[in-house]
Amino acid sequence: MTIRLYDTSARQIRDFTPLTPGCVSIYLCGATVQSAPHIGHIRSGLNFDIMRRWFAYRGYDVTFVRNVTDIDDKIIAKSGDQGRPWWSIGYENERGFNAGYDALGCLPPTYEPRATGHVTEMVEMMRGLIERGHAYEADGSVYFDVRSYPDYLSLSNQDIDDLRQPAEEGITGKRDPRDFAMWKATKPGEPDWETPWGRGRPGWHLECSAMAHKYLGSAFDIHGGGLDLIFPHHENEIAQAKAFGDDFAQYWVHNAWVTMSGEKMSKSLGNSVLIEEMVKRWRPIVLRYYLGTPHYRSMIEYSEEALQEAEAAFARIEGFIQRVVEKAGEVAPADEVPTAFADAMDDDLGVPQALAVLHNTVRQGNTALAADDKEAAVARLAEVRAMLGVLGLDPLDPHWAGEADRGAGAELHDVVDSLVRLVLQQRESARERKDWATADAIRDQLNQSGLAIEDSPDGPRWSIAHR
């Protein structure tokens, strides 16, 4: 068994060899809490949640660090615009991100450090870089000298002479316009911290280099994030960390975006779909299926139609599970997933190919149910639950228990269930009298009301019809 991952730095799929046998360390660039999260943000956390779960299934002891960037230019700007403390904006949105991760079933990280809690580590790294000749102070700011690090831009495969970084407002004293700020000198009204070079605040890139070093040491296995972070963020992280003396990440894994009309979903474009609104309109487990089942390196073009297709596909899985449980009672997940499923997941987390195995197993289970082969149906359900567990999609898992009937919806469901069962009893009475016209009319009326009726050996049952 060998897990293989696409390594952005190598530009190819590589066999995964951990630094420490039996262990895997992962650092994921998490939320920048300037605004409420949209589904594009949550996709990244979800993709790496599946990675983490697969490593755990394969027997690895996983350390998973997902940071929070709680101070940056945009948070400070919003603080001024809204007349609110910067930390209030950051904390509110951080809670929104965590609520989104939790709603979609992401396991909590091993550590979730905030940038502002690690200024001491940042100062230590800057001091070391200045001593080694890779950084310098100017007008109270500290800059990284990009030409002092020969491998700069190797991740993004750019030429430094062609590089044109956008000008940073208020930044002075750079020796080279390509040098980037690790520490920004204080400005009136902005949050600041004391350093040997004066008061100021962190630069974005320094935060992650310092936090990865603190929680995972000088070398760790996997660094993850969205494609948009390759440059400048990850490129600058590498330069800082390696110039400081760290080996840093051994593999670089990047997930693709959620797009709308071909554009990356982003706050600035005004095309974001906020997770807090999406979970009101769609069941969170369906959202997880929609965002988590495409390959992590494939773009997802958002559309209502695609979500409806995901809802219908997942309903077929749930329907099979429900029918077997009604017939056989609770069925525990199998100890191992099918070999074809495992092979797909080992090959760069090939979730689409793994999902094909899962749906084929559901079809086999439905065939067994139709043939009244209870033993085979139970065996298939055990396999299905094992596969769904790896993907975080098992509807029988305690996390999803009662998901469809939370809060006031539970009472409404009970009321609807009582009324529908009363109507179904009338339909059954009509069928017993061989009054097929009345029976069909009742069923048609229920369908027009948005309910799907399924006749089973144990009697009719209802569900919400797919949109």
CSV table of C-alpha atoms in Angstrom, one decimal:
chain,number,residue,atom,x,y,z
A,1,MET,CA,0.0,0.0,0.0
A,2,THR,CA,1.4,3.4,-1.1
A,3,ILE,CA,-0.4,6.6,-1.1
A,4,ARG,CA,0.5,8.9,-4.0
A,5,LEU,CA,0.0,12.6,-4.1
A,6,TYR,CA,0.4,15.3,-6.8
A,7,ASP,CA,3.2,17.5,-5.5
A,8,THR,CA,3.0,21.0,-6.9
A,9,SER,CA,6.7,21.6,-6.3
A,10,ALA,CA,7.7,18.5,-8.4
A,11,ARG,CA,4.8,19.0,-10.9
A,12,GLN,CA,4.1,15.3,-10.8
A,13,ILE,CA,2.4,12.6,-8.7
A,14,ARG,CA,4.8,11.2,-6.1
A,15,ASP,CA,4.8,8.2,-3.7
A,16,PHE,CA,4.2,9.5,-0.2
A,17,THR,CA,7.0,8.7,2.2
A,18,PRO,CA,6.6,10.3,5.6
A,19,LEU,CA,9.4,11.8,7.6
A,20,THR,CA,8.4,9.7,10.6
A,21,PRO,CA,7.2,6.2,9.8
A,22,GLY,CA,3.5,5.8,10.7
A,23,CYS,CA,3.0,9.5,11.2
A,24,VAL,CA,1.9,12.3,8.9
A,25,SER,CA,2.1,16.1,9.6
A,26,ILE,CA,-0.1,18.5,7.6
A,27,TYR,CA,-0.2,22.3,7.6
A,28,LEU,CA,-3.2,23.9,5.9
A,29,CYS,CA,-3.5,27.6,5.2
A,30,GLY,CA,-6.9,28.2,6.8
A,31,ALA,CA,-9.2,31.2,7.1
A,32,THR,CA,-8.3,34.8,6.6
A,33,VAL,CA,-11.2,36.1,8.7
A,34,GLN,CA,-12.0,39.4,6.9
A,35,SER,CA,-15.6,38.2,5.9
A,36,ALA,CA,-18.0,35.4,6.4
A,37,PRO,CA,-17.0,32.2,4.5
A,38,HIS,CA,-18.4,31.1,1.2
A,39,ILE,CA,-18.5,27.5,-0.1
A,40,GLY,CA,-15.2,28.1,-1.9
A,41,HIS,CA,-13.4,28.6,1.4
A,42,ILE,CA,-15.0,25.6,3.0
A,43,ARG,CA,-14.1,23.4,0.0
A,44,SER,CA,-10.4,23.7,0.9
A,45,GLY,CA,-11.0,22.6,4.5
A,46,LEU,CA,-13.2,19.8,3.2
A,47,ASN,CA,-10.7,18.5,0.7
A,48,PHE,CA,-8.0,18.3,3.4
A,49,ASP,CA,-10.5,16.7,5.8
A,50,ILE,CA,-10.9,13.8,3.3
A,51,MET,CA,-7.1,13.6,3.0
A,52,ARG,CA,-6.7,13.4,6.7
A,53,ARG,CA,-9.4,10.8,7.0
A,54,TRP,CA,-7.8,8.6,4.4
A,55,PHE,CA,-4.4,8.8,6.1
A,56,ALA,CA,-6.0,7.8,9.3
A,57,TYR,CA,-7.8,4.9,7.6
A,58,ARG,CA,-4.4,3.8,6.3
A,59,GLY,CA,-3.1,3.6,9.8
A,60,TYR,CA,-1.2,6.9,10.1
A,61,ASP,CA,-1.1,9.0,13.2
A,62,VAL,CA,-2.1,12.4,11.8
A,63,THR,CA,-1.2,15.8,13.1
A,64,PHE,CA,-3.3,18.4,11.3
A,65,VAL,CA,-2.7,22.2,11.8
A,66,ARG,CA,-5.1,24.7,10.2
A,67,ASN,CA,-4.2,28.3,11.0
A,68,VAL,CA,-6.4,31.4,11.3
A,69,THR,CA,-5.1,34.7,9.8
A,70,ASP,CA,-6.8,37.1,12.2
A,71,ILE,CA,-4.9,40.3,11.2
A,72,ASP,CA,-4.3,41.7,7.7
A,73,ASP,CA,-4.9,44.8,5.6
A,74,LYS,CA,-8.5,44.0,4.7
A,75,ILE,CA,-9.5,43.3,8.3
A,76,ILE,CA,-8.0,46.6,9.4
A,77,ALA,CA,-9.7,48.4,6.5
A,78,LYS,CA,-13.1,46.9,7.5
A,79,SER,CA,-12.5,47.9,11.1
A,80,GLY,CA,-12.2,51.5,10.0
A,81,ASP,CA,-15.2,51.3,7.6
A,82,GLN,CA,-17.5,49.7,10.2
A,83,GLY,CA,-16.2,51.5,13.3
A,84,ARG,CA,-15.6,48.2,15.0
A,85,PRO,CA,-12.5,46.7,16.7
A,86,TRP,CA,-10.4,44.6,14.2
A,87,TRP,CA,-10.5,41.7,16.6
A,88,SER,CA,-14.3,41.8,16.8
A,89,ILE,CA,-14.5,41.4,13.0
A,90,GLY,CA,-12.0,38.6,13.0
A,91,TYR,CA,-13.6,36.7,15.8
A,92,GLU,CA,-17.1,36.9,14.4
A,93,ASN,CA,-15.9,35.6,11.0
A,94,GLU,CA,-13.7,32.9,12.6
A,95,ARG,CA,-16.8,31.6,14.4
A,96,GLY,CA,-18.5,31.6,11.0
A,97,PHE,CA,-15.7,29.5,9.4
A,98,ASN,CA,-15.8,27.0,12.3
A,99,ALA,CA,-19.5,26.7,12.1
A,100,GLY,CA,-19.2,26.0,8.4
A,101,TYR,CA,-16.5,23.4,8.9
A,102,ASP,CA,-18.6,21.7,11.6
A,103,ALA,CA,-21.8,21.8,9.6
A,104,LEU,CA,-20.1,19.9,6.7
A,105,GLY,CA,-18.6,17.3,9.0
A,106,CYS,CA,-14.9,18.4,9.0
A,107,LEU,CA,-13.0,17.0,11.9
A,108,PRO,CA,-11.5,19.6,14.2
A,109,PRO,CA,-7.8,20.2,13.6
A,110,THR,CA,-5.1,19.0,16.0
A,111,TYR,CA,-4.1,22.7,16.4
A,112,GLU,CA,-5.7,25.8,15.2
A,113,PRO,CA,-3.3,28.7,15.9
A,114,ARG,CA,-4.2,32.4,15.4
A,115,ALA,CA,-1.5,34.6,13.8
A,116,THR,CA,-1.8,37.3,16.5
A,117,GLY,CA,-0.9,34.7,19.2
A,118,HIS,CA,2.5,34.0,17.6
A,119,VAL,CA,4.2,37.4,17.4
A,120,THR,CA,7.1,36.1,19.6
A,121,GLU,CA,7.8,33.3,17.1
A,122,MET,CA,7.7,35.8,14.2
A,123,VAL,CA,10.2,38.1,15.9
A,124,GLU,CA,12.5,35.1,16.5
A,125,MET,CA,12.3,34.1,12.8
A,126,MET,CA,13.0,37.7,11.6
A,127,ARG,CA,15.9,38.1,13.9
A,128,GLY,CA,17.4,34.8,12.5
A,129,LEU,CA,16.9,35.9,8.9
A,130,ILE,CA,18.5,39.3,9.5
A,131,GLU,CA,21.5,37.7,11.1
A,132,ARG,CA,21.8,35.3,8.1
A,133,GLY,CA,21.7,38.2,5.7
A,134,HIS,CA,18.3,37.3,4.2
A,135,ALA,CA,16.3,40.2,5.7
A,136,TYR,CA,16.7,43.8,6.6
A,137,GLU,CA,15.0,46.6,8.5
A,138,ALA,CA,14.0,49.9,6.9
A,139,ASP,CA,11.9,52.6,8.5
A,140,GLY,CA,10.5,50.3,11.1
A,141,SER,CA,9.5,47.6,8.6
A,142,VAL,CA,11.4,44.3,8.0
A,143,TYR,CA,11.7,43.0,4.4
A,144,PHE,CA,12.9,39.7,3.0
A,145,ASP,CA,15.6,40.1,0.4
A,146,VAL,CA,14.4,37.8,-2.3
A,147,ARG,CA,17.6,37.8,-4.3
A,148,SER,CA,19.4,36.4,-1.2
A,149,TYR,CA,17.6,33.1,-1.6
A,150,PRO,CA,18.6,31.4,-4.9
A,151,ASP,CA,15.6,29.0,-5.1
A,152,TYR,CA,13.0,31.8,-4.8
A,153,LEU,CA,10.1,31.2,-7.2
A,154,SER,CA,10.9,27.5,-7.7
A,155,LEU,CA,7.4,26.5,-6.5
A,156,SER,CA,5.6,28.7,-9.0
A,157,ASN,CA,8.3,28.3,-11.7
A,158,GLN,CA,8.7,32.0,-12.4
A,159,ASP,CA,11.8,34.0,-13.4
A,160,ILE,CA,12.7,36.7,-10.8
A,161,ASP,CA,13.6,39.1,-13.5
A,162,ASP,CA,10.1,38.9,-14.9
A,163,LEU,CA,8.5,39.3,-11.5
A,164,ARG,CA,6.4,42.3,-10.9
A,165,GLN,CA,4.9,42.4,-7.4
A,166,PRO,CA,2.1,44.9,-6.8
A,167,ALA,CA,3.2,48.0,-4.8
A,168,GLU,CA,2.3,47.8,-1.1
A,169,GLU,CA,0.7,51.0,0.1
A,170,GLY,CA,2.8,53.0,2.6
A,171,ILE,CA,5.8,50.7,2.3
A,172,THR,CA,9.1,52.5,2.1
A,173,GLY,CA,12.8,51.6,2.2
A,174,LYS,CA,12.8,48.5,0.0
A,175,ARG,CA,16.1,47.7,-1.6
A,176,ASP,CA,14.4,45.9,-4.4
A,177,PRO,CA,10.7,46.3,-5.4
A,178,ARG,CA,10.4,42.5,-5.4
A,179,ASP,CA,11.3,42.2,-1.7
A,180,PHE,CA,8.3,41.5,0.5
A,181,ALA,CA,7.3,42.8,3.9
A,182,MET,CA,7.6,40.4,6.8
A,183,TRP,CA,6.8,43.1,9.3
A,184,LYS,CA,5.0,46.4,8.7
A,185,ALA,CA,5.8,49.5,10.7
A,186,THR,CA,2.9,50.9,12.8
A,187,LYS,CA,0.5,53.4,11.4
A,188,PRO,CA,-1.9,55.6,13.4
A,189,GLY,CA,-5.0,53.8,14.6
A,190,GLU,CA,-3.7,50.3,13.6
A,191,PRO,CA,-3.0,47.4,16.0
A,192,ASP,CA,0.6,47.0,16.7
A,193,TRP,CA,3.1,45.0,18.7
A,194,GLU,CA,6.6,45.8,20.1
A,195,THR,CA,9.7,44.4,18.3
A,196,PRO,CA,13.4,45.2,18.3
A,197,TRP,CA,12.8,47.3,15.2
A,198,GLY,CA,9.9,49.3,16.6
A,199,ARG,CA,6.1,48.8,16.9
A,200,GLY,CA,4.2,47.3,14.0
A,201,ARG,CA,2.2,44.3,12.8
A,202,PRO,CA,2.9,41.0,11.0
A,203,GLY,CA,3.1,40.5,7.3
A,204,TRP,CA,0.8,37.7,6.0
A,205,HIS,CA,3.6,35.4,4.8
A,206,LEU,CA,5.6,35.4,8.0
A,207,GLU,CA,2.7,34.2,10.0
A,208,CYS,CA,2.5,30.8,8.5
A,209,SER,CA,6.2,30.2,8.4
A,210,ALA,CA,6.5,30.9,12.1
A,211,MET,CA,3.4,28.9,13.1
A,212,ALA,CA,4.3,25.9,11.0
A,213,HIS,CA,7.8,25.9,12.6
A,214,LYS,CA,6.3,26.1,16.1
A,215,TYR,CA,3.7,23.3,15.7
A,216,LEU,CA,5.4,20.9,13.3
A,217,GLY,CA,9.1,21.7,13.7
A,218,SER,CA,11.8,22.4,11.1
A,219,ALA,CA,10.4,19.8,8.7
A,220,PHE,CA,7.0,18.3,8.1
A,221,ASP,CA,5.2,16.3,5.5
A,222,ILE,CA,2.5,18.2,3.7
A,223,HIS,CA,1.6,21.8,3.2
A,224,GLY,CA,-1.8,22.5,1.7
A,225,GLY,CA,-4.0,25.3,0.4
A,226,GLY,CA,-5.8,26.7,-2.6
A,227,LEU,CA,-4.2,27.2,-6.0
A,228,ASP,CA,-4.4,31.0,-5.5
A,229,LEU,CA,-1.9,30.7,-2.6
A,230,ILE,CA,1.0,29.3,-4.7
A,231,PHE,CA,2.2,32.8,-5.4
A,232,PRO,CA,3.0,34.9,-3.6
A,233,HIS,CA,2.0,33.3,-0.2
A,234,HIS,CA,3.5,29.9,-0.4
A,235,GLU,CA,6.5,31.0,-2.4
A,236,ASN,CA,7.3,33.5,0.3
A,237,GLU,CA,6.7,31.0,3.1
A,238,ILE,CA,9.3,28.7,1.5
A,239,ALA,CA,11.8,31.5,1.1
A,240,GLN,CA,11.5,32.6,4.8
A,241,ALA,CA,11.5,29.1,6.3
A,242,LYS,CA,14.3,27.7,4.2
A,243,ALA,CA,16.5,30.8,4.5
A,244,PHE,CA,15.9,30.5,8.3
A,245,GLY,CA,17.3,26.9,8.1
A,246,ASP,CA,14.1,24.8,8.1
A,247,ASP,CA,13.6,22.0,5.6
A,248,PHE,CA,9.9,23.0,5.7
A,249,ALA,CA,7.3,21.0,3.7
A,250,GLN,CA,8.2,17.9,1.8
A,251,TYR,CA,5.0,17.9,-0.4
A,252,TRP,CA,2.9,20.8,-1.6
A,253,VAL,CA,-0.8,19.9,-2.3
A,254,HIS,CA,-3.2,22.5,-3.7
A,255,ASN,CA,-6.9,22.3,-4.2
A,256,ALA,CA,-8.8,23.9,-7.1
A,257,TRP,CA,-11.5,26.6,-6.7
A,258,VAL,CA,-15.3,26.7,-6.8
A,259,THR,CA,-16.1,29.0,-9.8
A,260,MET,CA,-19.2,30.9,-10.9
A,261,SER,CA,-19.4,31.7,-14.6
A,262,GLY,CA,-15.8,30.6,-15.0
A,263,GLU,CA,-14.5,33.0,-12.3
A,264,LYS,CA,-13.0,32.1,-9.0
A,265,MET,CA,-15.6,32.5,-6.2
A,266,SER,CA,-14.4,35.5,-4.2
A,267,LYS,CA,-15.6,38.2,-1.9
A,268,SER,CA,-14.2,40.9,-4.1
A,269,LEU,CA,-16.1,39.8,-7.2
A,270,GLY,CA,-19.3,39.7,-5.3
A,271,ASN,CA,-20.1,36.2,-6.5
A,272,SER,CA,-19.7,34.4,-3.2
A,273,VAL,CA,-22.3,31.9,-1.9
A,274,LEU,CA,-22.1,32.2,1.9
A,275,ILE,CA,-22.1,28.9,3.7
A,276,GLU,CA,-24.5,30.2,6.4
A,277,GLU,CA,-27.1,30.7,3.7
A,278,MET,CA,-26.4,27.5,1.8
A,279,VAL,CA,-27.0,25.3,4.9
A,280,LYS,CA,-30.4,26.8,5.2
A,281,ARG,CA,-31.3,25.8,1.6
A,282,TRP,CA,-29.5,22.5,1.4
A,283,ARG,CA,-28.9,19.7,3.8
A,284,PRO,CA,-25.2,20.0,5.0
A,285,ILE,CA,-24.5,16.4,4.1
A,286,VAL,CA,-25.6,17.1,0.5
A,287,LEU,CA,-23.3,20.1,0.4
A,288,ARG,CA,-20.5,17.9,1.6
A,289,TYR,CA,-21.2,15.4,-1.1
A,290,TYR,CA,-21.3,18.2,-3.7
A,291,LEU,CA,-18.1,19.9,-2.7
A,292,GLY,CA,-16.1,16.8,-1.6
A,293,THR,CA,-16.8,14.3,-4.4
A,294,PRO,CA,-15.1,16.0,-7.4
A,295,HIS,CA,-11.3,15.5,-7.5
A,296,TYR,CA,-9.6,18.1,-5.3
A,297,ARG,CA,-7.6,19.3,-8.3
A,298,SER,CA,-10.7,19.9,-10.4
A,299,MET,CA,-12.6,23.1,-10.6
A,300,ILE,CA,-16.2,23.0,-9.5
A,301,GLU,CA,-18.5,25.3,-11.5
A,302,TYR,CA,-21.3,26.2,-9.1
A,303,SER,CA,-24.9,25.8,-10.3
A,304,GLU,CA,-28.2,25.0,-8.7
A,305,GLU,CA,-28.6,22.2,-11.2
A,306,ALA,CA,-25.3,20.6,-10.1
A,307,LEU,CA,-26.5,20.7,-6.5
A,308,GLN,CA,-29.8,19.1,-7.4
A,309,GLU,CA,-27.9,16.3,-9.2
A,310,ALA,CA,-25.7,15.8,-6.1
A,311,GLU,CA,-28.9,15.7,-3.9
A,312,ALA,CA,-30.5,13.1,-6.1
A,313,ALA,CA,-27.3,11.0,-6.2
A,314,PHE,CA,-26.9,11.0,-2.5
A,315,ALA,CA,-30.6,10.2,-2.0
A,316,ARG,CA,-30.1,7.0,-3.9
A,317,ILE,CA,-27.4,6.0,-1.4
A,318,GLU,CA,-29.6,7.0,1.6
A,319,GLY,CA,-32.5,5.1,0.1
A,320,PHE,CA,-30.5,1.9,-0.1
A,321,ILE,CA,-29.3,2.4,3.5
A,322,GLN,CA,-32.8,3.0,4.8
A,323,ARG,CA,-34.2,-0.1,3.1
A,324,VAL,CA,-31.5,-2.4,4.4
A,325,VAL,CA,-31.8,-1.0,8.0
A,326,GLU,CA,-35.6,-1.5,7.9
A,327,LYS,CA,-35.1,-5.1,6.9
A,328,ALA,CA,-32.1,-6.1,8.9
A,329,GLY,CA,-31.6,-3.5,11.6
A,330,GLU,CA,-28.4,-1.7,12.4
A,331,VAL,CA,-25.4,-2.8,10.3
A,332,ALA,CA,-21.9,-1.9,11.3
A,333,PRO,CA,-19.4,-0.7,8.8
A,334,ALA,CA,-17.0,-3.3,7.3
A,335,ASP,CA,-13.5,-3.3,8.7
A,336,GLU,CA,-12.1,-2.6,5.3
A,337,VAL,CA,-13.3,-0.7,2.2
A,338,PRO,CA,-13.3,-2.6,-1.2
A,339,THR,CA,-10.0,-2.9,-2.8
A,340,ALA,CA,-11.0,-0.9,-5.9
A,341,PHE,CA,-12.1,2.0,-3.6
A,342,ALA,CA,-8.8,1.9,-1.7
A,343,ASP,CA,-6.8,1.8,-4.9
A,344,ALA,CA,-8.6,4.9,-6.1
A,345,MET,CA,-8.0,6.8,-2.9
A,346,ASP,CA,-4.4,5.8,-2.8
A,347,ASP,CA,-3.9,7.3,-6.3
A,348,ASP,CA,-3.9,11.0,-5.4
A,349,LEU,CA,-7.2,10.9,-3.5
A,350,GLY,CA,-9.2,9.8,-6.5
A,351,VAL,CA,-12.6,10.4,-4.9
A,352,PRO,CA,-14.6,10.3,-8.3
A,353,GLN,CA,-13.2,6.8,-9.0
A,354,ALA,CA,-13.8,5.8,-5.4
A,355,LEU,CA,-17.4,7.1,-5.6
A,356,ALA,CA,-18.0,5.0,-8.7
A,357,VAL,CA,-17.1,1.9,-6.7
A,358,LEU,CA,-19.5,3.1,-3.9
A,359,HIS,CA,-22.4,3.6,-6.3
A,360,ASN,CA,-21.8,0.3,-7.9
A,361,THR,CA,-21.9,-1.4,-4.5
A,362,VAL,CA,-25.2,0.4,-3.8
A,363,ARG,CA,-26.6,-1.0,-7.1
A,364,GLN,CA,-25.5,-4.5,-6.1
A,365,GLY,CA,-27.2,-4.0,-2.8
A,366,ASN,CA,-30.4,-2.9,-4.4
A,367,THR,CA,-30.3,-6.0,-6.7
A,368,ALA,CA,-29.9,-8.2,-3.6
A,369,LEU,CA,-32.9,-6.5,-1.9
A,370,ALA,CA,-35.0,-7.1,-5.0
A,371,ALA,CA,-34.1,-10.7,-4.9
A,372,ASP,CA,-34.8,-10.8,-1.1
A,373,ASP,CA,-31.2,-11.8,-0.5
A,374,LYS,CA,-30.9,-10.3,3.0
A,375,GLU,CA,-27.3,-11.6,3.6
A,376,ALA,CA,-25.9,-10.0,0.5
A,377,ALA,CA,-27.7,-6.7,1.1
A,378,VAL,CA,-26.3,-6.5,4.6
A,379,ALA,CA,-22.8,-7.2,3.3
A,380,ARG,CA,-23.1,-4.5,0.7
A,381,LEU,CA,-24.4,-2.0,3.3
A,382,ALA,CA,-21.4,-2.8,5.5
A,383,GLU,CA,-19.1,-1.9,2.6
A,384,VAL,CA,-21.1,1.2,1.7
A,385,ARG,CA,-20.8,2.4,5.3
A,386,ALA,CA,-17.1,1.8,5.4
A,387,MET,CA,-16.6,3.9,2.2
A,388,LEU,CA,-19.0,6.6,3.3
A,389,GLY,CA,-17.1,6.8,6.6
A,390,VAL,CA,-13.8,7.6,4.9
A,391,LEU,CA,-15.5,10.4,2.9
A,392,GLY,CA,-17.3,11.7,6.0
A,393,LEU,CA,-20.7,11.0,4.4
A,394,ASP,CA,-22.2,8.2,6.4
A,395,PRO,CA,-25.7,9.3,7.3
A,396,LEU,CA,-25.8,6.9,10.2
A,397,ASP,CA,-22.8,8.5,11.8
A,398,PRO,CA,-23.7,10.4,15.0
A,399,HIS,CA,-22.6,13.7,13.5
A,400,TRP,CA,-25.4,13.5,10.9
A,401,ALA,CA,-28.0,12.0,13.3
A,402,GLY,CA,-31.3,13.8,12.9
A,403,GLU,CA,-29.8,16.2,10.4
A,404,ALA,CA,-32.9,16.4,8.3
A,405,ASP,CA,-35.1,17.0,11.3
A,406,ARG,CA,-33.2,19.5,13.4
A,407,GLY,CA,-34.9,22.1,15.6
A,408,ALA,CA,-38.5,23.1,14.9
A,409,GLY,CA,-38.3,21.0,11.7
A,410,ALA,CA,-38.5,17.8,13.8
A,411,GLU,CA,-42.0,18.7,15.0
A,412,LEU,CA,-43.1,19.6,11.5
A,413,HIS,CA,-41.7,16.3,10.2
A,414,ASP,CA,-43.8,14.4,12.7
A,415,VAL,CA,-46.9,16.2,11.8
A,416,VAL,CA,-46.4,15.7,8.1
A,417,ASP,CA,-45.6,12.0,8.7
A,418,SER,CA,-48.9,11.5,10.6
A,419,LEU,CA,-50.9,13.2,7.8
A,420,VAL,CA,-49.2,11.4,5.0
A,421,ARG,CA,-49.6,8.0,6.7
A,422,LEU,CA,-53.3,8.7,7.1
A,423,VAL,CA,-53.6,9.4,3.4
A,424,LEU,CA,-51.5,6.3,2.6
A,425,GLN,CA,-53.9,4.2,4.7
A,426,GLN,CA,-56.8,5.5,2.5
A,427,ARG,CA,-54.7,4.5,-0.6
A,428,GLU,CA,-54.1,1.0,0.8
A,429,SER,CA,-57.8,0.6,1.5
A,430,ALA,CA,-58.6,1.6,-2.1
A,431,ARG,CA,-56.0,-0.9,-3.3
A,432,GLU,CA,-57.6,-3.7,-1.2
A,433,ARG,CA,-61.0,-2.8,-2.8
A,434,LYS,CA,-59.2,-3.0,-6.2
A,435,ASP,CA,-60.3,0.6,-6.7
A,436,TRP,CA,-57.1,1.4,-8.7
A,437,ALA,CA,-58.3,4.7,-10.0
A,438,THR,CA,-58.7,6.1,-6.5
A,439,ALA,CA,-55.4,4.6,-5.4
A,440,ASP,CA,-53.5,6.1,-8.4
A,441,ALA,CA,-55.2,9.5,-7.9
A,442,ILE,CA,-54.1,9.6,-4.2
A,443,ARG,CA,-50.5,8.8,-5.2
A,444,ASP,CA,-50.5,11.4,-8.0
A,445,GLN,CA,-51.8,14.0,-5.6
A,446,LEU,CA,-49.0,13.2,-3.1
A,447,ASN,CA,-46.5,13.5,-5.9
A,448,GLN,CA,-47.8,16.9,-7.0
A,449,SER,CA,-47.5,18.0,-3.4
A,450,GLY,CA,-43.7,17.2,-3.5
A,451,LEU,CA,-43.7,13.8,-2.0
A,452,ALA,CA,-42.3,10.6,-3.5
A,453,ILE,CA,-44.1,7.4,-2.6
A,454,GLU,CA,-42.3,4.1,-2.8
A,455,ASP,CA,-44.1,0.7,-2.3
A,456,SER,CA,-41.9,-1.8,-0.5
A,457,PRO,CA,-42.5,-5.3,0.9
A,458,ASP,CA,-43.0,-3.6,4.3
A,459,GLY,CA,-45.6,-1.2,3.0
A,460,PRO,CA,-45.5,2.2,1.4
A,461,ARG,CA,-43.1,4.9,2.6
A,462,TRP,CA,-42.7,8.6,1.7
A,463,SER,CA,-39.9,11.0,1.2
A,464,ILE,CA,-39.4,14.5,-0.2
A,465,ALA,CA,-39.3,14.3,-4.0
A,466,HIS,CA,-36.1,15.6,-5.6
A,467,ARG,CA,-36.1,19.0,-6.9
